[in-house]
Short mmCIF file of C-alpha atoms and ligand atoms in Angstrom, two decimals:
data_model
loop_
_atom_site.label_atom_id
_atom_site.label_comp_id
_atom_site.label_asym_id
_atom_site.label_seq_id
_atom_site.Cartn_x
_atom_site.Cartn_y
_atom_site.Cartn_z
CA UNK A 1 20.42 148.13 159.00
CA UNK A 2 22.63 149.65 161.66
CA UNK A 3 24.61 146.76 163.18
CA UNK A 4 25.99 146.88 166.73
CA UNK A 5 28.33 143.99 167.57
CA UNK A 6 27.39 142.32 170.88
CA UNK A 7 30.57 140.39 171.70
CA UNK A 8 32.39 142.85 174.01
CA UNK A 9 30.26 141.93 177.00
CA UNK A 10 31.45 140.68 180.39
CA UNK A 11 28.65 138.11 180.08
CA UNK A 12 31.13 136.23 177.87
CA UNK A 13 33.82 134.37 179.81
CA UNK A 14 36.71 135.57 177.56
CA UNK A 15 35.78 139.25 178.04
CA UNK A 16 35.17 138.84 181.80
CA UNK A 17 38.68 137.33 182.04
CA UNK A 18 40.20 140.08 179.87
CA UNK A 19 38.69 142.77 182.11
CA UNK A 20 39.89 141.03 185.26
CA UNK A 21 43.44 140.58 183.94
CA UNK A 22 43.48 143.90 182.01
CA UNK A 23 44.42 142.00 178.84
CA UNK A 24 43.84 144.54 176.05
CA UNK A 25 44.71 142.25 173.14
CA UNK A 26 41.68 139.95 173.69
CA UNK A 27 39.34 142.97 173.60
CA UNK A 28 41.12 144.50 170.59
CA UNK A 29 40.96 141.24 168.60
CA UNK A 30 37.25 140.92 169.39
CA UNK A 31 36.70 144.52 168.23
CA UNK A 32 38.56 144.08 164.94
CA UNK A 33 36.83 140.76 164.13
CA UNK A 34 33.39 142.31 164.60
CA UNK A 35 34.25 145.33 162.45
CA UNK A 36 35.63 143.06 159.70
CA UNK A 37 32.40 141.02 159.85
CA UNK A 38 30.29 144.13 159.20
CA UNK A 39 29.61 145.85 162.56
CA UNK A 40 28.90 149.60 162.30
CA UNK A 41 29.30 150.02 166.07
CA UNK A 42 30.34 147.92 169.08
CA UNK A 43 28.39 147.38 172.28
CA UNK A 44 30.57 147.74 175.41
CA UNK A 45 29.24 146.07 178.57
CA UNK A 46 31.40 145.24 181.63
CA UNK A 47 29.11 142.39 182.62
CA UNK A 48 27.69 141.32 185.97
CA UNK A 49 31.05 140.32 187.52
CA UNK A 50 32.67 143.77 187.25
CA UNK A 51 33.22 145.32 190.68
CA UNK A 52 34.38 148.69 189.30
CA UNK A 53 32.20 149.20 186.20
CA UNK A 54 32.91 152.97 185.98
CA UNK A 55 36.64 152.39 185.54
CA UNK A 56 36.30 149.06 183.68
CA UNK A 57 34.14 150.68 180.97
CA UNK A 58 36.81 153.38 180.49
CA UNK A 59 39.50 150.70 180.23
CA UNK A 60 37.45 148.80 177.59
CA UNK A 61 36.79 152.00 175.59
CA UNK A 62 40.46 153.02 175.65
CA UNK A 63 41.58 149.52 174.59
CA UNK A 64 39.18 149.54 171.61
CA UNK A 65 40.04 153.12 170.59
CA UNK A 66 43.73 152.18 170.33
CA UNK A 67 42.90 149.97 167.32
CA UNK A 68 39.61 151.27 165.85
CA UNK A 69 37.63 154.48 165.40
CA UNK A 70 34.21 152.81 165.35
CA UNK A 71 31.11 154.09 167.23
CA UNK A 72 30.70 152.57 170.69
CA UNK A 73 27.43 151.70 172.46
CA UNK A 74 27.84 152.19 176.23
CA UNK A 75 25.73 149.41 177.72
CA UNK A 76 24.88 149.78 181.40
CA UNK A 77 21.78 150.10 183.55
CA UNK A 78 23.70 152.59 185.74
CA UNK A 79 23.72 156.23 184.51
CA UNK A 80 26.97 156.82 186.48
CA UNK A 81 28.75 154.10 184.47
CA UNK A 82 27.49 155.58 181.18
CA UNK A 83 28.58 159.07 182.26
CA UNK A 84 32.03 157.74 183.08
CA UNK A 85 32.24 156.03 179.67
CA UNK A 86 31.18 159.22 177.86
CA UNK A 87 34.26 160.99 179.26
CA UNK A 88 36.55 158.44 177.55
CA UNK A 89 34.80 158.20 174.18
CA UNK A 90 36.27 159.97 171.12
CA UNK A 91 33.86 159.10 168.29
CA UNK A 92 30.07 159.16 167.75
CA UNK A 93 28.57 157.39 170.76
CA UNK A 94 25.40 155.48 171.60
CA UNK A 95 23.90 155.55 175.10
CA UNK A 96 22.53 152.06 175.87
CA UNK A 97 20.19 152.70 177.58
CA UNK A 98 17.50 154.68 179.35
CA UNK A 99 14.20 153.22 180.58
CA UNK A 100 10.89 155.13 180.64
CA UNK A 101 11.45 156.07 184.32
CA UNK A 102 11.85 159.79 184.99
CA UNK A 103 14.94 159.35 187.21
CA UNK A 104 16.77 157.79 184.21
CA UNK A 105 15.25 160.05 181.52
CA UNK A 106 16.07 163.23 183.46
CA UNK A 107 19.78 162.31 183.52
CA UNK A 108 20.31 160.41 180.26
CA UNK A 109 18.32 162.50 177.75
CA UNK A 110 20.23 165.73 178.62
CA UNK A 111 23.51 163.74 178.55
CA UNK A 112 22.65 162.35 175.10
CA UNK A 113 22.00 165.90 173.92
CA UNK A 114 25.22 167.24 175.45
CA UNK A 115 27.37 164.52 173.83
CA UNK A 116 25.49 164.55 170.50
CA UNK A 117 24.88 160.83 171.11
CA UNK A 118 22.35 158.36 169.80
CA UNK A 119 20.08 157.14 172.61
CA UNK A 120 18.51 153.70 173.09
CA UNK A 121 15.22 153.79 175.02
CA UNK A 122 13.99 150.53 176.53
CA UNK A 123 10.20 150.25 176.76
CA UNK A 124 10.45 149.15 180.36
CA UNK A 125 9.86 150.90 183.67
CA UNK A 126 10.28 150.27 187.38
CA UNK A 127 6.92 148.49 187.13
CA UNK A 128 8.63 145.79 185.03
CA UNK A 129 8.64 144.48 181.47
CA UNK A 130 5.42 145.21 179.58
CA UNK A 131 3.16 142.26 178.84
CA UNK A 132 1.58 143.60 175.65
CA UNK A 133 1.93 146.02 172.76
CA UNK A 134 -0.18 148.83 174.26
CA UNK A 135 2.04 148.97 177.35
CA UNK A 136 5.15 149.02 175.13
CA UNK A 137 3.73 151.90 173.07
CA UNK A 138 2.74 153.85 176.18
CA UNK A 139 6.28 153.62 177.57
CA UNK A 140 7.68 154.46 174.11
CA UNK A 141 5.54 157.62 174.03
CA UNK A 142 6.86 158.62 177.49
CA UNK A 143 10.45 158.34 176.19
CA UNK A 144 9.65 160.29 172.99
CA UNK A 145 7.97 163.03 175.08
CA UNK A 146 11.07 163.38 177.24
CA UNK A 147 13.24 163.77 174.10
CA UNK A 148 10.91 166.46 172.74
CA UNK A 149 10.89 168.29 176.12
CA UNK A 150 14.70 168.28 176.23
CA UNK A 151 15.27 169.26 172.59
CA UNK A 152 16.90 165.90 171.81
CA UNK A 153 16.35 164.93 168.13
CA UNK A 154 13.86 162.03 167.95
CA UNK A 155 15.62 160.68 164.80
CA UNK A 156 18.54 159.83 167.10
CA UNK A 157 16.30 157.83 169.48
CA UNK A 158 16.23 154.03 169.05
CA UNK A 159 13.25 152.42 170.82
CA UNK A 160 13.79 148.85 172.04
CA UNK A 161 10.69 146.67 172.67
CA UNK A 162 12.84 144.31 174.84
CA UNK A 163 13.05 140.99 173.08
CA UNK A 164 12.17 138.10 175.39
CA UNK A 165 13.42 134.52 174.96
CA UNK A 166 10.99 132.62 172.74
CA UNK A 167 11.07 129.66 175.11
CA UNK A 168 9.60 131.72 177.97
CA UNK A 169 7.47 134.30 176.11
CA UNK A 170 6.32 132.64 172.92
CA UNK A 171 2.89 134.27 173.01
CA UNK A 172 4.48 137.77 173.11
CA UNK A 173 6.61 137.52 169.97
CA UNK A 174 3.91 138.89 167.68
CA UNK A 175 3.34 141.94 169.92
CA UNK A 176 7.09 142.59 170.02
CA UNK A 177 7.24 142.56 166.21
CA UNK A 178 4.17 144.78 165.86
CA UNK A 179 5.64 147.25 168.37
CA UNK A 180 8.62 147.69 166.02
CA UNK A 181 6.21 148.74 163.25
CA UNK A 182 4.13 151.01 165.48
CA UNK A 183 6.97 152.89 167.20
CA UNK A 184 7.28 154.81 163.93
CA UNK A 185 3.82 156.37 164.20
CA UNK A 186 4.43 157.92 167.62
CA UNK A 187 5.93 161.13 166.24
CA UNK A 188 6.97 162.94 163.08
CA UNK A 189 9.90 162.78 162.48
CA UNK A 190 9.70 159.17 163.72
CA UNK A 191 11.95 157.48 166.27
CA UNK A 192 13.97 154.44 165.11
CA UNK A 193 13.79 150.85 166.39
CA UNK A 194 16.39 148.44 167.74
CA UNK A 195 16.50 144.97 169.32
CA UNK A 196 19.00 142.93 171.33
CA UNK A 197 18.68 139.96 168.98
CA UNK A 198 20.35 137.12 170.89
CA UNK A 199 17.87 137.51 173.77
CA UNK A 200 15.32 135.71 171.57
CA UNK A 201 17.17 132.40 171.70
CA UNK A 202 18.61 132.45 175.23
CA UNK A 203 18.23 129.04 176.80
CA UNK A 204 17.00 127.49 173.53
CA UNK A 205 18.71 125.05 171.19
CA UNK A 206 19.22 125.90 167.48
CA UNK A 207 20.07 129.45 168.63
CA UNK A 208 21.53 130.69 165.38
CA UNK A 209 18.48 129.55 163.38
CA UNK A 210 16.07 131.22 165.83
CA UNK A 211 18.15 134.42 165.77
CA UNK A 212 18.22 134.74 162.00
CA UNK A 213 14.55 133.84 161.57
CA UNK A 214 13.51 136.48 164.11
CA UNK A 215 15.87 139.03 162.54
CA UNK A 216 14.43 138.57 159.04
CA UNK A 217 10.91 138.92 160.42
CA UNK A 218 11.84 142.03 162.44
CA UNK A 219 13.43 143.58 159.34
CA UNK A 220 10.14 143.07 157.50
CA UNK A 221 8.38 144.94 160.34
CA UNK A 222 10.75 147.88 159.73
CA UNK A 223 13.60 147.25 162.20
CA UNK A 224 16.32 149.95 161.90
CA UNK A 225 19.12 148.54 164.06
CA UNK A 226 20.17 145.42 165.98
CA UNK A 227 22.67 144.40 168.63
CA UNK A 228 23.83 141.01 167.32
CA UNK A 229 26.78 138.68 166.69
CA UNK A 230 28.19 139.88 163.35
CA UNK A 231 30.60 136.92 163.34
CA UNK A 232 27.63 134.57 162.74
CA UNK A 233 27.98 134.54 158.95
CA UNK A 234 24.65 132.75 158.33
CA UNK A 235 22.94 135.48 160.35
CA UNK A 236 24.67 138.18 158.32
CA UNK A 237 23.79 136.42 155.03
CA UNK A 238 20.12 136.33 156.08
CA UNK A 239 20.25 140.05 157.03
CA UNK A 240 21.81 141.07 153.73
CA UNK A 241 19.31 138.93 151.74
CA UNK A 242 16.33 140.41 153.65
CA UNK A 243 17.55 143.92 152.80
CA UNK A 244 17.99 142.90 149.17
CA UNK A 245 14.42 141.64 148.97
CA UNK A 246 13.15 144.88 150.56
CA UNK A 247 15.07 146.83 147.87
CA UNK A 248 17.55 148.25 150.39
CA UNK A 249 20.55 146.70 148.58
CA UNK A 250 21.15 146.65 144.83
CA UNK A 251 20.91 143.15 143.32
CA UNK A 252 23.89 141.54 141.64
CA UNK A 253 24.78 137.82 141.54
CA UNK A 254 27.61 138.45 144.00
CA UNK A 255 25.54 140.61 146.36
CA UNK A 256 26.87 138.93 149.53
CA UNK A 257 30.48 139.56 148.52
CA UNK A 258 29.60 143.05 147.29
CA UNK A 259 28.06 143.93 150.69
CA UNK A 260 31.13 142.63 152.54
CA UNK A 261 33.48 144.77 150.41
CA UNK A 262 31.40 147.93 150.87
N1 THG B 1 18.68 145.64 174.38
C1 THG B 1 19.67 146.55 174.52
N2 THG B 1 20.90 146.23 174.94
C2 THG B 1 21.18 144.94 175.27
C3 THG B 1 20.20 143.95 175.12
C4 THG B 1 18.91 144.33 174.68
N3 THG B 1 22.43 144.62 175.69
C5 THG B 1 22.71 143.30 176.19
C6 THG B 1 21.89 142.26 175.44
N4 THG B 1 20.51 142.64 175.40
C7 THG B 1 22.41 142.09 174.03
N5 THG B 1 23.66 141.38 174.06
C8 THG B 1 23.69 140.02 174.26
C9 THG B 1 24.92 139.42 174.38
C10 THG B 1 25.01 138.07 174.58
C11 THG B 1 23.88 137.30 174.66
C12 THG B 1 22.63 137.87 174.52
C13 THG B 1 22.54 139.25 174.30
C14 THG B 1 23.95 135.84 174.90
N6 THG B 1 25.01 135.36 175.56
C15 THG B 1 25.21 133.97 175.87
C16 THG B 1 24.07 133.44 176.75
O1 THG B 1 23.62 134.15 177.65
O2 THG B 1 23.68 132.31 176.56
C17 THG B 1 26.52 133.83 176.61
C18 THG B 1 27.24 132.68 176.06
C19 THG B 1 28.61 132.57 176.67
O3 THG B 1 28.72 132.70 177.90
O4 THG B 1 29.55 132.34 175.93
O5 THG B 1 23.05 135.11 174.55
O6 THG B 1 17.97 143.51 174.53
N7 THG B 1 19.37 147.83 174.22
#
């Protein structure tokens, strides 16, 4: 499982404050904690309160790169903000994200190719969030087609079914899980799959339990990557155990410790 830490997001009060006050040490501590907890990459999102997201994203990237050489996932709905972030990034980068709309695809797929980036494609369009699996797969196919047209390697594309909160979209959970399985049959070589995990429990109680239950289920449907809180150790234990049971980790009695020392 490719793990992207979700905690450097202006949605969180501590990060919003750090951006406002240009306090690097808060961001750097948050980066190092997530890497220690097992993150392979870090999501970087300025949040809704940022008035200058193009410069704030560069400030966040530079702060993180002073202390770590991890991959960064540039999380913005604005292609201009992502483009600004790409100029500051030194290591392998993830573009988070394009939608299935041609105005986004026409800018972001060529940019992903130019920067040798991974690309996250949300199965969403200007018409809104799909209501069922067929609509998700149709939008997924549009994104895959754009990658093929632009010579962008489909193995570097991560399709995101858009996880909805279970307390507002309970009847859609099964379709979201089945989309993860079916994204893989769109093309050969297949695209990969990703979810923003914490969405599933937004507004609910027992968040951590809902998150780890959904994650284990999504892993069994073939999930390749997740944006999640790696500092939730029960979540990470569930992830590691699910991979063990699917024969993706070698069993030993101390497999949790062994994974953490990898
Ligand atoms: N797909 C992709 N990218 C994404 C998402 C996605 N990026 C953003 C988001 N969704 C994933 N990241 C988060 C980060 C935090 C929360 C949810 C998803 C979260 N935050 C608390 C809340 O809203 O209740 C904030 C708590 C606080 O303020 O302290 O749940 O789906 N590609």
